[in-house]
PDB file of C-alpha atoms in Angstrom:
ATOM      1  CA  UNK A   1      13.283  74.372 153.088  1.00  0.00           C
ATOM      2  CA  UNK A   2      11.383  72.117 155.489  1.00  0.00           C
ATOM      3  CA  UNK A   3       8.286  73.466 157.215  1.00  0.00           C
ATOM      4  CA  UNK A   4       8.419  73.817 160.984  1.00  0.00           C
ATOM      5  CA  UNK A   5       6.180  71.420 162.907  1.00  0.00           C
ATOM      6  CA  UNK A   6       5.492  71.866 166.628  1.00  0.00           C
ATOM      7  CA  UNK A   7       4.001  68.920 168.535  1.00  0.00           C
ATOM      8  CA  UNK A   8       2.329  69.646 171.858  1.00  0.00           C
ATOM      9  CA  UNK A   9       2.556  66.515 173.998  1.00  0.00           C
ATOM     10  CA  UNK A  10       5.640  64.970 172.429  1.00  0.00           C
ATOM     11  CA  UNK A  11       5.972  62.577 175.384  1.00  0.00           C
ATOM     12  CA  UNK A  12       2.631  60.884 174.765  1.00  0.00           C
ATOM     13  CA  UNK A  13       1.888  57.858 172.599  1.00  0.00           C
ATOM     14  CA  UNK A  14       0.688  59.816 169.559  1.00  0.00           C
ATOM     15  CA  UNK A  15       3.079  62.725 170.072  1.00  0.00           C
ATOM     16  CA  UNK A  16       6.168  60.528 170.240  1.00  0.00           C
ATOM     17  CA  UNK A  17       5.149  58.570 167.145  1.00  0.00           C
ATOM     18  CA  UNK A  18       4.513  61.837 165.278  1.00  0.00           C
ATOM     19  CA  UNK A  19       7.965  63.130 166.170  1.00  0.00           C
ATOM     20  CA  UNK A  20       9.763  59.995 165.017  1.00  0.00           C
ATOM     21  CA  UNK A  21       7.842  59.805 161.748  1.00  0.00           C
ATOM     22  CA  UNK A  22       7.935  63.535 160.926  1.00  0.00           C
ATOM     23  CA  UNK A  23      11.669  64.095 161.128  1.00  0.00           C
ATOM     24  CA  UNK A  24      12.309  63.323 157.433  1.00  0.00           C
ATOM     25  CA  UNK A  25       9.802  65.864 156.157  1.00  0.00           C
ATOM     26  CA  UNK A  26       9.688  68.582 158.821  1.00  0.00           C
ATOM     27  CA  UNK A  27      11.848  70.612 161.153  1.00  0.00           C
ATOM     28  CA  UNK A  28      10.377  69.184 164.341  1.00  0.00           C
ATOM     29  CA  UNK A  29       9.883  70.927 167.678  1.00  0.00           C
ATOM     30  CA  UNK A  30       7.864  69.785 170.654  1.00  0.00           C
ATOM     31  CA  UNK A  31       6.815  70.199 174.245  1.00  0.00           C
ATOM     32  CA  UNK A  32       6.194  67.765 177.071  1.00  0.00           C
ATOM     33  CA  UNK A  33       4.825  68.083 180.586  1.00  0.00           C
ATOM     34  CA  UNK A  34       5.542  64.959 182.675  1.00  0.00           C
ATOM     35  CA  UNK A  35       7.081  62.622 180.092  1.00  0.00           C
ATOM     36  CA  UNK A  36      10.355  63.710 178.515  1.00  0.00           C
ATOM     37  CA  UNK A  37      11.086  61.430 175.529  1.00  0.00           C
ATOM     38  CA  UNK A  38      14.692  62.706 175.412  1.00  0.00           C
ATOM     39  CA  UNK A  39      14.768  62.757 171.623  1.00  0.00           C
ATOM     40  CA  UNK A  40      18.146  63.822 170.259  1.00  0.00           C
ATOM     41  CA  UNK A  41      16.594  64.876 166.947  1.00  0.00           C
ATOM     42  CA  UNK A  42      13.868  67.177 168.333  1.00  0.00           C
ATOM     43  CA  UNK A  43      14.248  70.508 170.090  1.00  0.00           C
ATOM     44  CA  UNK A  44      11.806  70.063 172.944  1.00  0.00           C
ATOM     45  CA  UNK A  45      10.811  72.096 175.975  1.00  0.00           C
ATOM     46  CA  UNK A  46       9.004  71.326 179.231  1.00  0.00           C
ATOM     47  CA  UNK A  47       5.682  73.154 179.058  1.00  0.00           C
ATOM     48  CA  UNK A  48       2.337  73.137 180.836  1.00  0.00           C
ATOM     49  CA  UNK A  49      -0.229  74.111 178.202  1.00  0.00           C
ATOM     50  CA  UNK A  50      -2.267  75.873 180.894  1.00  0.00           C
ATOM     51  CA  UNK A  51       0.576  78.386 181.221  1.00  0.00           C
ATOM     52  CA  UNK A  52      -0.722  80.643 178.456  1.00  0.00           C
ATOM     53  CA  UNK A  53       2.070  83.205 178.609  1.00  0.00           C
ATOM     54  CA  UNK A  54       4.799  80.526 178.347  1.00  0.00           C
ATOM     55  CA  UNK A  55       2.850  78.806 175.600  1.00  0.00           C
ATOM     56  CA  UNK A  56       2.573  82.016 173.591  1.00  0.00           C
ATOM     57  CA  UNK A  57       6.235  82.867 174.173  1.00  0.00           C
ATOM     58  CA  UNK A  58       7.391  79.407 173.070  1.00  0.00           C
ATOM     59  CA  UNK A  59       5.299  79.369 169.915  1.00  0.00           C
ATOM     60  CA  UNK A  60       6.272  82.959 169.080  1.00  0.00           C
ATOM     61  CA  UNK A  61       9.967  82.058 169.325  1.00  0.00           C
ATOM     62  CA  UNK A  62       9.704  78.940 167.181  1.00  0.00           C
ATOM     63  CA  UNK A  63       6.929  80.282 164.937  1.00  0.00           C
ATOM     64  CA  UNK A  64       6.010  76.898 163.438  1.00  0.00           C
ATOM     65  CA  UNK A  65       4.041  76.528 160.233  1.00  0.00           C
ATOM     66  CA  UNK A  66       1.924  73.773 161.765  1.00  0.00           C
ATOM     67  CA  UNK A  67       0.956  73.042 165.371  1.00  0.00           C
ATOM     68  CA  UNK A  68      -0.409  69.628 166.374  1.00  0.00           C
ATOM     69  CA  UNK A  69      -2.188  69.435 169.717  1.00  0.00           C
ATOM     70  CA  UNK A  70      -2.019  65.900 171.105  1.00  0.00           C
ATOM     71  CA  UNK A  71      -2.667  67.058 174.684  1.00  0.00           C
ATOM     72  CA  UNK A  72      -5.899  65.978 176.335  1.00  0.00           C
ATOM     73  CA  UNK A  73      -7.364  64.288 179.360  1.00  0.00           C
ATOM     74  CA  UNK A  74      -8.748  61.308 177.483  1.00  0.00           C
ATOM     75  CA  UNK A  75      -9.771  59.084 180.374  1.00  0.00           C
ATOM     76  CA  UNK A  76     -13.541  59.076 179.857  1.00  0.00           C
ATOM     77  CA  UNK A  77     -14.360  57.965 183.417  1.00  0.00           C
ATOM     78  CA  UNK A  78     -12.024  60.570 184.947  1.00  0.00           C
ATOM     79  CA  UNK A  79     -13.565  63.367 182.885  1.00  0.00           C
ATOM     80  CA  UNK A  80     -17.051  62.399 184.045  1.00  0.00           C
ATOM     81  CA  UNK A  81     -16.135  62.897 187.711  1.00  0.00           C
ATOM     82  CA  UNK A  82     -13.559  65.682 187.275  1.00  0.00           C
ATOM     83  CA  UNK A  83     -15.317  68.179 185.030  1.00  0.00           C
ATOM     84  CA  UNK A  84     -13.178  71.159 186.030  1.00  0.00           C
ATOM     85  CA  UNK A  85      -9.866  69.453 185.244  1.00  0.00           C
ATOM     86  CA  UNK A  86     -11.212  68.127 181.938  1.00  0.00           C
ATOM     87  CA  UNK A  87     -12.539  71.547 180.951  1.00  0.00           C
ATOM     88  CA  UNK A  88      -9.210  73.242 181.632  1.00  0.00           C
ATOM     89  CA  UNK A  89      -7.236  70.921 179.346  1.00  0.00           C
ATOM     90  CA  UNK A  90      -9.783  69.859 176.736  1.00  0.00           C
ATOM     91  CA  UNK A  91     -11.600  73.195 176.298  1.00  0.00           C
ATOM     92  CA  UNK A  92      -9.863  76.184 177.904  1.00  0.00           C
ATOM     93  CA  UNK A  93      -6.366  75.281 176.705  1.00  0.00           C
ATOM     94  CA  UNK A  94      -7.686  74.628 173.187  1.00  0.00           C
ATOM     95  CA  UNK A  95      -9.355  78.036 173.180  1.00  0.00           C
ATOM     96  CA  UNK A  96      -6.011  79.665 173.984  1.00  0.00           C
ATOM     97  CA  UNK A  97      -4.263  77.568 171.330  1.00  0.00           C
ATOM     98  CA  UNK A  98      -6.770  78.770 168.756  1.00  0.00           C
ATOM     99  CA  UNK A  99      -6.190  82.409 169.708  1.00  0.00           C
ATOM    100  CA  UNK A 100      -2.389  82.077 169.664  1.00  0.00           C
ATOM    101  CA  UNK A 101      -2.265  80.122 166.397  1.00  0.00           C
ATOM    102  CA  UNK A 102      -4.625  82.622 164.737  1.00  0.00           C
ATOM    103  CA  UNK A 103      -2.498  85.502 165.962  1.00  0.00           C
ATOM    104  CA  UNK A 104       0.731  83.949 164.683  1.00  0.00           C
ATOM    105  CA  UNK A 105      -0.713  82.553 161.464  1.00  0.00           C
ATOM    106  CA  UNK A 106      -0.095  78.911 162.452  1.00  0.00           C
ATOM    107  CA  UNK A 107      -2.175  76.038 161.084  1.00  0.00           C
ATOM    108  CA  UNK A 108      -3.673  74.185 164.075  1.00  0.00           C
ATOM    109  CA  UNK A 109      -4.294  70.440 163.965  1.00  0.00           C
ATOM    110  CA  UNK A 110      -6.570  69.281 166.779  1.00  0.00           C
ATOM    111  CA  UNK A 111      -7.029  65.583 167.571  1.00  0.00           C
ATOM    112  CA  UNK A 112     -10.500  64.433 168.483  1.00  0.00           C
ATOM    113  CA  UNK A 113     -12.558  61.351 169.196  1.00  0.00           C
ATOM    114  CA  UNK A 114     -15.499  59.137 168.257  1.00  0.00           C
ATOM    115  CA  UNK A 115     -16.922  60.224 171.630  1.00  0.00           C
ATOM    116  CA  UNK A 116     -18.428  63.308 169.965  1.00  0.00           C
ATOM    117  CA  UNK A 117     -21.117  60.859 168.742  1.00  0.00           C
ATOM    118  CA  UNK A 118     -23.742  59.017 170.801  1.00  0.00           C
ATOM    119  CA  UNK A 119     -22.840  55.540 169.556  1.00  0.00           C
ATOM    120  CA  UNK A 120     -26.343  54.586 168.428  1.00  0.00           C
ATOM    121  CA  UNK A 121     -25.796  54.528 164.648  1.00  0.00           C
ATOM    122  CA  UNK A 122     -25.993  51.157 162.893  1.00  0.00           C
ATOM    123  CA  UNK A 123     -22.965  51.840 160.695  1.00  0.00           C
ATOM    124  CA  UNK A 124     -19.604  53.616 161.143  1.00  0.00           C
ATOM    125  CA  UNK A 125     -19.812  57.373 161.620  1.00  0.00           C
ATOM    126  CA  UNK A 126     -18.848  59.674 158.748  1.00  0.00           C
ATOM    127  CA  UNK A 127     -17.538  63.232 159.072  1.00  0.00           C
ATOM    128  CA  UNK A 128     -20.927  64.702 158.113  1.00  0.00           C
ATOM    129  CA  UNK A 129     -22.841  62.936 160.893  1.00  0.00           C
ATOM    130  CA  UNK A 130     -24.197  65.305 163.531  1.00  0.00           C
ATOM    131  CA  UNK A 131     -22.323  65.014 166.849  1.00  0.00           C
ATOM    132  CA  UNK A 132     -24.301  64.202 169.986  1.00  0.00           C
ATOM    133  CA  UNK A 133     -21.945  63.442 172.896  1.00  0.00           C
ATOM    134  CA  UNK A 134     -23.442  61.525 175.821  1.00  0.00           C
ATOM    135  CA  UNK A 135     -20.605  61.976 178.322  1.00  0.00           C
ATOM    136  CA  UNK A 136     -18.521  64.914 179.510  1.00  0.00           C
ATOM    137  CA  UNK A 137     -15.371  63.791 177.709  1.00  0.00           C
ATOM    138  CA  UNK A 138     -17.246  63.758 174.411  1.00  0.00           C
ATOM    139  CA  UNK A 139     -18.649  67.199 175.141  1.00  0.00           C
ATOM    140  CA  UNK A 140     -15.171  68.625 175.789  1.00  0.00           C
ATOM    141  CA  UNK A 141     -13.814  67.146 172.565  1.00  0.00           C
ATOM    142  CA  UNK A 142     -16.718  68.590 170.585  1.00  0.00           C
ATOM    143  CA  UNK A 143     -16.138  72.040 172.077  1.00  0.00           C
ATOM    144  CA  UNK A 144     -12.463  71.769 171.099  1.00  0.00           C
ATOM    145  CA  UNK A 145     -13.467  70.869 167.550  1.00  0.00           C
ATOM    146  CA  UNK A 146     -15.841  73.797 167.231  1.00  0.00           C
ATOM    147  CA  UNK A 147     -13.251  76.310 168.402  1.00  0.00           C
ATOM    148  CA  UNK A 148     -10.573  74.853 166.127  1.00  0.00           C
ATOM    149  CA  UNK A 149     -12.820  74.947 163.062  1.00  0.00           C
ATOM    150  CA  UNK A 150     -13.673  78.609 163.497  1.00  0.00           C
ATOM    151  CA  UNK A 151     -10.531  79.055 161.389  1.00  0.00           C
ATOM    152  CA  UNK A 152     -11.252  77.375 158.038  1.00  0.00           C
ATOM    153  CA  UNK A 153      -7.541  76.587 157.559  1.00  0.00           C
ATOM    154  CA  UNK A 154      -7.401  74.375 160.648  1.00  0.00           C
ATOM    155  CA  UNK A 155      -7.720  70.618 160.764  1.00  0.00           C
ATOM    156  CA  UNK A 156      -9.528  68.189 163.087  1.00  0.00           C
ATOM    157  CA  UNK A 157      -8.604  64.497 162.976  1.00  0.00           C
ATOM    158  CA  UNK A 158     -10.877  62.103 164.841  1.00  0.00           C
ATOM    159  CA  UNK A 159      -9.940  58.588 165.807  1.00  0.00           C
ATOM    160  CA  UNK A 160     -11.424  55.798 167.893  1.00  0.00           C
ATOM    161  CA  UNK A 161      -9.646  53.258 170.127  1.00  0.00           C
ATOM    162  CA  UNK A 162      -5.939  54.051 169.992  1.00  0.00           C
ATOM    163  CA  UNK A 163      -3.255  51.571 170.984  1.00  0.00           C
ATOM    164  CA  UNK A 164       0.460  51.051 170.628  1.00  0.00           C
ATOM    165  CA  UNK A 165       3.750  50.565 172.409  1.00  0.00           C
ATOM    166  CA  UNK A 166       5.645  53.407 174.056  1.00  0.00           C
ATOM    167  CA  UNK A 167       9.391  53.744 173.505  1.00  0.00           C
ATOM    168  CA  UNK A 168      11.559  52.629 176.444  1.00  0.00           C
ATOM    169  CA  UNK A 169      12.328  56.153 177.704  1.00  0.00           C
ATOM    170  CA  UNK A 170       8.593  56.747 178.230  1.00  0.00           C
ATOM    171  CA  UNK A 171       7.569  53.422 179.763  1.00  0.00           C
ATOM    172  CA  UNK A 172       6.206  53.535 183.318  1.00  0.00           C
ATOM    173  CA  UNK A 173       6.286  57.352 183.500  1.00  0.00           C
ATOM    174  CA  UNK A 174       3.206  59.226 184.768  1.00  0.00           C
ATOM    175  CA  UNK A 175       1.001  60.864 182.156  1.00  0.00           C
ATOM    176  CA  UNK A 176      -0.985  64.113 182.146  1.00  0.00           C
ATOM    177  CA  UNK A 177      -3.717  62.337 180.168  1.00  0.00           C
ATOM    178  CA  UNK A 178      -4.841  60.438 183.310  1.00  0.00           C
ATOM    179  CA  UNK A 179      -4.256  57.291 181.241  1.00  0.00           C
ATOM    180  CA  UNK A 180      -0.658  56.135 181.790  1.00  0.00           C
ATOM    181  CA  UNK A 181      -1.161  53.001 179.658  1.00  0.00           C
ATOM    182  CA  UNK A 182      -3.206  52.475 176.515  1.00  0.00           C
ATOM    183  CA  UNK A 183      -5.352  49.369 176.801  1.00  0.00           C
ATOM    184  CA  UNK A 184      -3.162  47.065 174.663  1.00  0.00           C
ATOM    185  CA  UNK A 185      -0.065  47.902 176.694  1.00  0.00           C
ATOM    186  CA  UNK A 186      -2.094  47.229 179.835  1.00  0.00           C
ATOM    187  CA  UNK A 187      -3.470  43.985 178.379  1.00  0.00           C
ATOM    188  CA  UNK A 188      -0.081  42.624 177.298  1.00  0.00           C
ATOM    189  CA  UNK A 189       1.484  43.366 180.684  1.00  0.00           C
ATOM    190  CA  UNK A 190      -1.401  41.645 182.498  1.00  0.00           C
ATOM    191  CA  UNK A 191      -1.303  38.541 180.308  1.00  0.00           C
ATOM    192  CA  UNK A 192       2.482  38.296 180.565  1.00  0.00           C
ATOM    193  CA  UNK A 193       2.024  38.307 184.356  1.00  0.00           C
ATOM    194  CA  UNK A 194      -0.523  35.476 183.980  1.00  0.00           C
ATOM    195  CA  UNK A 195      -3.304  37.670 185.376  1.00  0.00           C
ATOM    196  CA  UNK A 196      -6.963  37.310 184.377  1.00  0.00           C
ATOM    197  CA  UNK A 197      -8.587  40.355 182.782  1.00  0.00           C
ATOM    198  CA  UNK A 198     -12.203  41.305 182.151  1.00  0.00           C
ATOM    199  CA  UNK A 199     -12.899  42.864 178.749  1.00  0.00           C
ATOM    200  CA  UNK A 200     -16.187  44.374 177.610  1.00  0.00           C
ATOM    201  CA  UNK A 201     -18.306  42.847 174.861  1.00  0.00           C
ATOM    202  CA  UNK A 202     -20.910  45.635 174.601  1.00  0.00           C
ATOM    203  CA  UNK A 203     -18.915  48.036 172.430  1.00  0.00           C
ATOM    204  CA  UNK A 204     -17.600  47.896 168.869  1.00  0.00           C
ATOM    205  CA  UNK A 205     -14.836  50.090 167.516  1.00  0.00           C
ATOM    206  CA  UNK A 206     -12.203  50.486 164.799  1.00  0.00           C
ATOM    207  CA  UNK A 207      -8.920  50.205 166.761  1.00  0.00           C
ATOM    208  CA  UNK A 208      -5.896  51.909 165.224  1.00  0.00           C
ATOM    209  CA  UNK A 209      -2.231  51.528 166.123  1.00  0.00           C
ATOM    210  CA  UNK A 210      -0.688  54.884 167.061  1.00  0.00           C
ATOM    211  CA  UNK A 211       1.979  54.644 164.355  1.00  0.00           C
ATOM    212  CA  UNK A 212      -0.710  54.484 161.663  1.00  0.00           C
ATOM    213  CA  UNK A 213      -2.707  57.289 163.273  1.00  0.00           C
ATOM    214  CA  UNK A 214       0.402  59.477 163.298  1.00  0.00           C
ATOM    215  CA  UNK A 215       1.120  58.592 159.656  1.00  0.00           C
ATOM    216  CA  UNK A 216      -2.397  59.615 158.647  1.00  0.00           C
ATOM    217  CA  UNK A 217      -2.025  62.998 160.373  1.00  0.00           C
ATOM    218  CA  UNK A 218       1.314  63.665 158.697  1.00  0.00           C
ATOM    219  CA  UNK A 219      -0.134  62.535 155.372  1.00  0.00           C
ATOM    220  CA  UNK A 220      -2.880  65.132 155.741  1.00  0.00           C
ATOM    221  CA  UNK A 221      -0.566  68.023 156.580  1.00  0.00           C
ATOM    222  CA  UNK A 222       1.914  67.118 153.856  1.00  0.00           C
ATOM    223  CA  UNK A 223      -0.931  67.164 151.318  1.00  0.00           C
ATOM    224  CA  UNK A 224      -2.822  69.929 149.573  1.00  0.00           C
ATOM    225  CA  UNK A 225      -3.464  72.086 152.629  1.00  0.00           C
ATOM    226  CA  UNK A 226      -6.181  69.768 153.931  1.00  0.00           C
ATOM    227  CA  UNK A 227      -8.559  71.335 156.422  1.00  0.00           C
ATOM    228  CA  UNK A 228     -11.861  70.581 158.128  1.00  0.00           C
ATOM    229  CA  UNK A 229     -12.653  67.186 159.659  1.00  0.00           C
ATOM    230  CA  UNK A 230     -11.172  63.811 158.739  1.00  0.00           C
ATOM    231  CA  UNK A 231     -11.678  60.410 160.349  1.00  0.00           C
ATOM    232  CA  UNK A 232      -8.634  58.205 160.853  1.00  0.00           C
ATOM    233  CA  UNK A 233      -9.507  54.553 161.438  1.00  0.00           C
ATOM    234  CA  UNK A 234      -8.997  51.248 159.619  1.00  0.00           C
ATOM    235  CA  UNK A 235     -12.003  49.484 158.116  1.00  0.00           C
ATOM    236  CA  UNK A 236     -12.576  47.299 161.170  1.00  0.00           C
ATOM    237  CA  UNK A 237     -15.696  46.777 163.288  1.00  0.00           C
ATOM    238  CA  UNK A 238     -14.868  44.620 166.291  1.00  0.00           C
ATOM    239  CA  UNK A 239     -15.760  44.295 169.967  1.00  0.00           C
ATOM    240  CA  UNK A 240     -13.091  45.141 172.521  1.00  0.00           C
ATOM    241  CA  UNK A 241     -13.203  41.507 173.713  1.00  0.00           C
ATOM    242  CA  UNK A 242     -12.729  39.975 170.242  1.00  0.00           C
ATOM    243  CA  UNK A 243      -9.925  42.418 169.511  1.00  0.00           C
ATOM    244  CA  UNK A 244      -8.113  41.402 172.700  1.00  0.00           C
ATOM    245  CA  UNK A 245      -8.495  37.711 171.884  1.00  0.00           C
ATOM    246  CA  UNK A 246      -6.989  38.297 168.425  1.00  0.00           C
ATOM    247  CA  UNK A 247      -4.033  40.270 169.745  1.00  0.00           C
ATOM    248  CA  UNK A 248      -3.337  37.743 172.514  1.00  0.00           C
ATOM    249  CA  UNK A 249      -3.339  34.886 170.013  1.00  0.00           C
ATOM    250  CA  UNK A 250      -1.098  36.812 167.597  1.00  0.00           C
ATOM    251  CA  UNK A 251       1.431  37.544 170.339  1.00  0.00           C
ATOM    252  CA  UNK A 252       1.355  33.987 171.671  1.00  0.00           C
ATOM    253  CA  UNK A 253      -0.208  34.983 174.987  1.00  0.00           C
ATOM    254  CA  UNK A 254      -2.833  32.985 176.902  1.00  0.00           C
ATOM    255  CA  UNK A 255      -6.207  34.203 175.613  1.00  0.00           C
ATOM    256  CA  UNK A 256      -8.003  32.000 178.166  1.00  0.00           C
ATOM    257  CA  UNK A 257      -7.073  34.632 180.760  1.00  0.00           C
ATOM    258  CA  UNK A 258      -9.423  37.074 178.974  1.00  0.00           C
ATOM    259  CA  UNK A 259     -12.930  36.974 180.401  1.00  0.00           C
ATOM    260  CA  UNK A 260     -16.091  38.668 179.129  1.00  0.00           C
ATOM    261  CA  UNK A 261     -17.880  41.474 180.926  1.00  0.00           C
ATOM    262  CA  UNK A 262     -20.002  44.546 180.175  1.00  0.00           C
ATOM    263  CA  UNK A 263     -19.762  48.220 181.060  1.00  0.00           C
ATOM    264  CA  UNK A 264     -22.635  47.747 183.522  1.00  0.00           C
ATOM    265  CA  UNK A 265     -20.998  44.748 185.181  1.00  0.00           C
ATOM    266  CA  UNK A 266     -17.809  46.782 185.599  1.00  0.00           C
ATOM    267  CA  UNK A 267     -19.866  49.383 187.460  1.00  0.00           C
ATOM    268  CA  UNK A 268     -18.916  52.243 185.149  1.00  0.00           C
ATOM    269  CA  UNK A 269     -20.790  55.418 186.000  1.00  0.00           C
ATOM    270  CA  UNK A 270     -20.336  57.042 182.603  1.00  0.00           C
ATOM    271  CA  UNK A 271     -22.601  56.692 179.573  1.00  0.00           C
ATOM    272  CA  UNK A 272     -20.882  55.190 176.519  1.00  0.00           C
ATOM    273  CA  UNK A 273     -22.373  54.268 173.166  1.00  0.00           C
ATOM    274  CA  UNK A 274     -22.243  50.804 171.600  1.00  0.00           C
ATOM    275  CA  UNK A 275     -20.896  51.904 168.216  1.00  0.00           C
ATOM    276  CA  UNK A 276     -17.539  53.685 168.309  1.00  0.00           C
ATOM    277  CA  UNK A 277     -16.615  52.883 164.695  1.00  0.00           C
ATOM    278  CA  UNK A 278     -15.484  55.622 162.322  1.00  0.00           C
ATOM    279  CA  UNK A 279     -15.698  55.585 158.518  1.00  0.00           C
ATOM    280  CA  UNK A 280     -12.415  56.725 156.960  1.00  0.00           C
ATOM    281  CA  UNK A 281     -13.538  56.721 153.316  1.00  0.00           C
ATOM    282  CA  UNK A 282     -12.957  60.476 153.042  1.00  0.00           C
ATOM    283  CA  UNK A 283      -9.240  60.394 153.844  1.00  0.00           C
ATOM    284  CA  UNK A 284      -8.766  57.341 151.612  1.00  0.00           C
ATOM    285  CA  UNK A 285     -10.578  58.837 148.643  1.00  0.00           C
ATOM    286  CA  UNK A 286      -9.271  62.390 148.918  1.00  0.00           C
ATOM    287  CA  UNK A 287      -5.641  61.709 149.855  1.00  0.00           C
ATOM    288  CA  UNK A 288      -5.012  58.042 148.876  1.00  0.00           C
ATOM    289  CA  UNK A 289      -3.958  57.164 152.414  1.00  0.00           C
ATOM    290  CA  UNK A 290      -3.922  53.423 153.017  1.00  0.00           C
ATOM    291  CA  UNK A 291      -4.381  52.095 156.524  1.00  0.00           C
ATOM    292  CA  UNK A 292      -2.541  49.051 157.851  1.00  0.00           C
ATOM    293  CA  UNK A 293      -4.505  45.833 158.166  1.00  0.00           C
ATOM    294  CA  UNK A 294      -5.067  44.340 161.610  1.00  0.00           C
ATOM    295  CA  UNK A 295      -2.375  41.721 160.956  1.00  0.00           C
ATOM    296  CA  UNK A 296       0.106  44.362 159.767  1.00  0.00           C
ATOM    297  CA  UNK A 297      -0.591  46.444 162.865  1.00  0.00           C
ATOM    298  CA  UNK A 298      -0.108  43.440 165.142  1.00  0.00           C
ATOM    299  CA  UNK A 299       3.146  42.622 163.375  1.00  0.00           C
ATOM    300  CA  UNK A 300       4.413  46.154 163.972  1.00  0.00           C
ATOM    301  CA  UNK A 301       3.360  45.973 167.617  1.00  0.00           C
ATOM    302  CA  UNK A 302       5.121  42.627 168.097  1.00  0.00           C
ATOM    303  CA  UNK A 303       8.308  44.054 166.630  1.00  0.00           C
ATOM    304  CA  UNK A 304       8.162  47.071 168.968  1.00  0.00           C
ATOM    305  CA  UNK A 305       7.540  44.896 172.034  1.00  0.00           C
ATOM    306  CA  UNK A 306      10.517  42.715 171.128  1.00  0.00           C
ATOM    307  CA  UNK A 307      12.843  45.676 170.686  1.00  0.00           C
TER     308      UNK A 307
END
C-alpha cells in the first residue's frame, strides 16, 4: 500500500513539481491558496495555512504519513519591510504545523534556505555550519527549522536559488509567496520581449531547477526514514549574472540584453551575503542521489518552455 503524502502549497513551483513526480510512489493529497493547479490525479483543497482549525481538520481527515510544507513568503526584500506578514507564514504557521503533525504522528518535511547563513564563508555551506542569518527572511527560516527539528523524526531540506517553469494552468496567477515569478521565468519573459535587464554580479550561488529539488526531497522521504538537515543543490558556484548569460545562450536568447549591476546599485535595503552556495555531499553520500548537471537542467527547462 502506498504511503499518503500531503503537499501544502501544491500550486507553487516546488509543490506542483512534487505532486507530478510523487504520483507513482505515493497517494498524493495537497492544498493551495491562490493558485489551483487543477490536477486530475491529486485530491486537493483550497486552504489558508493560517486557518489553524481548518488545517487541523484537513490533516486529521486525510491523516497522511508525510507532510511537506512548501508554503513560505520567500521574497527577501518583502520580508525585510513586512515583518509581521513574514512571521505569520514563515514562523507562526510552521509552529502550528509542528504541533498538528506531532499530535497526528505525521512526519513533517520543512523546506528551508541558504539565507540561514551570513554568506561570508569562502566555500559552500555544509549542514553542520552554524547558522547566522543577516536578514529577516533568513531569521524566519531558521526559526522554522528549529521548531521542525524539535521532533527528531522530521526533515529539513535547504536549497539555494530555485528556478523552473510553471505548468500552463499556473502561469500568470498571483502567488502567496510574494514572488509570482522565479527569476529564470522572469528573465526569459524579459529577453523574449527584447527588454534589457540588470543582473547582480556580487553574489554566488548553486542554482537548482525545481524538478531536481523536488526529486531530491522525494528521494529522501522514500529512503531509510531520513531525518535532520540535508542540503539540496548541484555542485555549482556561479554568479547570478554568469548564470543568466549561460541560460540565455542555451535558449538562443540575446544575452547582450543582460547588463551587470550590484545589490547596492539596485538600491536594495536588505543585507544579503556574497556566498549562497550549499554543499550537497551529505545527500549524495548517504542516499546516492545524483543531481542534474547545468546543461541537463537547461535542457529540461527548454523542453518545458516549448511545451
